[in-house]
Coordinates of C-alpha atoms in Angstrom, one line a residue:
M1 CA -18.8 -3.0 12.1
A2 CA -18.3 -6.3 10.6
I3 CA -15.2 -7.6 12.3
A4 CA -14.3 -9.9 9.2
S5 CA -14.5 -7.3 6.5
D6 CA -12.7 -4.3 8.7
F7 CA -10.3 -6.8 9.9
A8 CA -9.4 -7.9 6.4
L9 CA -9.0 -4.4 5.3
A10 CA -6.6 -3.8 8.5
L11 CA -4.5 -6.6 7.7
A12 CA -4.2 -5.7 3.9
S13 CA -2.8 -2.5 4.7
F14 CA -0.1 -3.9 7.1
D15 CA 0.7 -6.8 4.7
Y16 CA 4.1 -6.2 3.4
N17 CA 4.1 -9.3 1.4
H18 CA 1.2 -8.4 -0.5
Q19 CA 2.7 -6.2 -3.2
N20 CA 4.9 -9.0 -4.4
G21 CA 1.8 -10.8 -5.6
T22 CA -1.1 -8.3 -5.7
H23 CA 1.0 -5.4 -7.5
K24 CA 3.8 -7.4 -9.2
E25 CA 2.2 -7.5 -12.6
L26 CA 1.7 -3.6 -12.6
F27 CA 5.0 -2.5 -10.8
K28 CA 7.3 -5.6 -11.7
I29 CA 7.9 -6.1 -8.1
T30 CA 10.7 -8.6 -7.5
S31 CA 11.3 -8.1 -3.7
C32 CA 10.4 -5.9 -0.8
H33 CA 12.8 -5.2 2.0
V34 CA 11.5 -3.5 5.3
S35 CA 14.5 -1.7 6.7
N36 CA 12.8 -0.3 9.8
F37 CA 9.5 -1.0 11.6
E38 CA 8.7 1.2 14.7
E39 CA 5.5 0.8 16.6
N40 CA 4.0 3.4 19.0
G41 CA 0.6 2.5 20.3
Y42 CA -1.9 2.9 17.6
Y43 CA 0.8 4.7 15.4
S44 CA 3.4 3.0 13.4
T45 CA 5.8 3.6 10.5
V46 CA 7.7 1.4 8.2
K47 CA 10.4 2.1 5.6
Q48 CA 10.8 -0.1 2.8
E49 CA 12.6 -0.6 -0.5
L50 CA 10.7 -2.4 -3.3
T51 CA 13.0 -3.8 -6.1
R52 CA 11.6 -3.8 -9.5
A53 CA 12.2 -5.5 -12.7
N54 CA 11.8 -3.7 -16.2
N55 CA 8.3 -3.2 -17.6
T56 CA 7.7 -4.0 -21.2
L57 CA 7.2 -1.2 -23.8
G58 CA 3.7 -1.9 -24.1
E59 CA 3.0 -1.7 -20.3
I60 CA 4.9 1.8 -20.3
L61 CA 2.7 2.8 -23.3
K62 CA -0.4 2.1 -21.5
N63 CA 1.0 3.9 -18.2
P64 CA 4.0 6.2 -18.8
I65 CA 4.7 6.5 -15.3
L66 CA 6.1 2.9 -15.2
G67 CA 8.9 4.1 -17.5
I68 CA 10.4 6.3 -15.1
L69 CA 10.1 4.6 -11.8
P70 CA 13.5 3.4 -10.3
K71 CA 14.5 0.2 -10.2
T72 CA 14.7 0.4 -6.4
L73 CA 11.7 2.7 -5.0
T74 CA 12.5 3.8 -1.5
N75 CA 9.2 4.5 0.6
R76 CA 7.8 5.2 4.0
L77 CA 4.4 4.5 5.4
E78 CA 2.8 5.9 8.5
Y79 CA -0.1 4.4 9.9
A80 CA -2.6 5.7 12.3
F81 CA -4.7 2.6 13.5
P82 CA -7.3 1.6 12.4
S83 CA -8.1 3.9 9.3
T84 CA -5.5 5.8 8.0
T85 CA -2.3 5.0 6.1
A86 CA -0.1 7.6 4.4
F87 CA 2.4 6.5 1.6
F88 CA 5.4 8.8 0.8
A89 CA 7.9 8.3 -1.9
K90 CA 10.5 10.2 -3.9
T91 CA 10.3 9.5 -7.8
P92 CA 12.2 11.3 -10.8
I93 CA 9.1 13.6 -11.2
G94 CA 9.0 14.6 -7.7
D95 CA 7.7 13.6 -4.1
I96 CA 4.5 11.8 -3.9
A97 CA 2.3 11.5 -0.8
Q98 CA -0.9 9.1 -0.9
V99 CA -3.2 9.2 2.1
H100 CA -5.8 6.2 2.4
I101 CA -8.6 6.5 4.7
L102 CA -10.8 3.5 5.4
Y103 CA -14.4 4.4 6.3
P104 CA -16.8 1.4 7.8
E105 CA -20.0 2.7 6.3
T106 CA -22.1 -0.4 6.9
D107 CA -21.8 -4.0 8.4
K108 CA -20.6 -5.1 4.9
I109 CA -19.3 -1.9 3.3
T110 CA -15.9 -0.2 4.0
K111 CA -15.4 3.0 1.8
T112 CA -11.6 3.9 0.8
F113 CA -10.9 7.5 0.3
I114 CA -7.5 8.5 -1.3
L115 CA -5.9 11.8 -1.1
M116 CA -3.0 12.3 -3.6
Y117 CA -0.4 15.0 -3.5
A118 CA 2.7 15.4 -5.7
K119 CA 5.6 17.9 -5.2
V120 CA 6.5 18.0 -8.9
V121 CA 10.0 19.2 -9.9
N122 CA 9.0 20.4 -13.2
P123 CA 5.7 21.6 -14.5
L124 CA 6.0 19.8 -17.6
M125 CA 6.3 16.4 -15.7
K126 CA 3.2 17.4 -14.1
F127 CA 1.3 17.7 -17.3
L128 CA 2.8 14.4 -18.7
F129 CA 2.5 12.4 -15.9
K130 CA -0.4 13.6 -14.1
N131 CA -3.0 11.0 -15.3
S132 CA -0.6 8.2 -15.4
V133 CA -0.1 8.6 -11.7
L134 CA -3.7 8.7 -11.0
Q135 CA -4.2 5.7 -13.2
A136 CA -1.5 3.9 -11.3
A137 CA -3.1 4.7 -8.0
A138 CA -6.4 3.6 -9.3
T139 CA -5.0 0.3 -10.5
V140 CA -3.7 -0.4 -6.9
I141 CA -6.8 0.5 -5.1
E142 CA -8.7 -2.1 -7.6
Q143 CA -6.1 -4.7 -7.1
D144 CA -6.3 -4.3 -3.2
T145 CA -10.2 -4.4 -3.4
G146 CA -10.0 -7.5 -5.3
A147 CA -7.4 -9.1 -3.2
V148 CA -9.5 -8.4 0.1
E149 CA -12.8 -9.5 -1.5
S150 CA -11.3 -12.9 -2.4
L151 CA -9.7 -13.7 0.8
Y152 CA -10.5 -16.9 2.4
A153 CA -11.5 -17.5 6.1
R154 CA -8.4 -16.8 8.2
Q155 CA -6.8 -19.9 9.6
K156 CA -3.9 -20.2 11.8
P157 CA -0.6 -20.0 9.4
K158 CA 1.6 -23.1 9.3
V159 CA 4.7 -21.0 8.0
R160 CA 6.0 -17.3 8.6
L161 CA 6.7 -15.1 5.8
P162 CA 9.1 -12.2 5.8
N163 CA 7.8 -8.9 7.2
E164 CA 4.9 -10.6 9.1
E165 CA 5.6 -9.2 12.5
I166 CA 3.9 -6.0 11.1
M167 CA 0.8 -8.0 10.2
F168 CA 0.7 -9.5 13.7
Y169 CA 1.1 -5.7 15.2
A170 CA -2.0 -4.8 13.2
E171 CA -3.7 -8.0 14.3
K172 CA -3.0 -7.2 17.9
L173 CA -4.2 -3.6 17.8
Y174 CA -7.5 -4.8 16.2
R175 CA -8.3 -7.4 18.7
E176 CA -7.4 -4.6 21.4
W177 CA -9.4 -2.1 19.8

């Protein structure tokens, strides 16, 4: 395993400031509040609320799921370090679960697998929004990959951002792995 690339992927998974920049354009995220962070060895959970601005009509037409997401999206993330992240959210169309699995294939290539589940409240909603949900998930992965690929060499930070204790926890786990 290449320490730099796998470490970058681990940190990206635990970085609760990244969605404000990386996914801001897609989801119009204006803030992220972590209401609970619990660590238990290599397992941890996070509860957070993401506040969103309005998407434009053009953005909604390109990806209709954006039109029904609430202004405040409350979600829960569960981590099994170093490879698995589960994301759970309740949306107007139903409950969504995404499981992200990192698999270091070579020294320079780490694959990401995503399993996505939805418990839809209405079969018509499944028909109308299935492709839109999958399109949003694909865009998130593309954005995360681009962010990790463009990271600069890590330097000791001079300022601390909100919610960074979660990233420091991941770094500690990685160094002790």
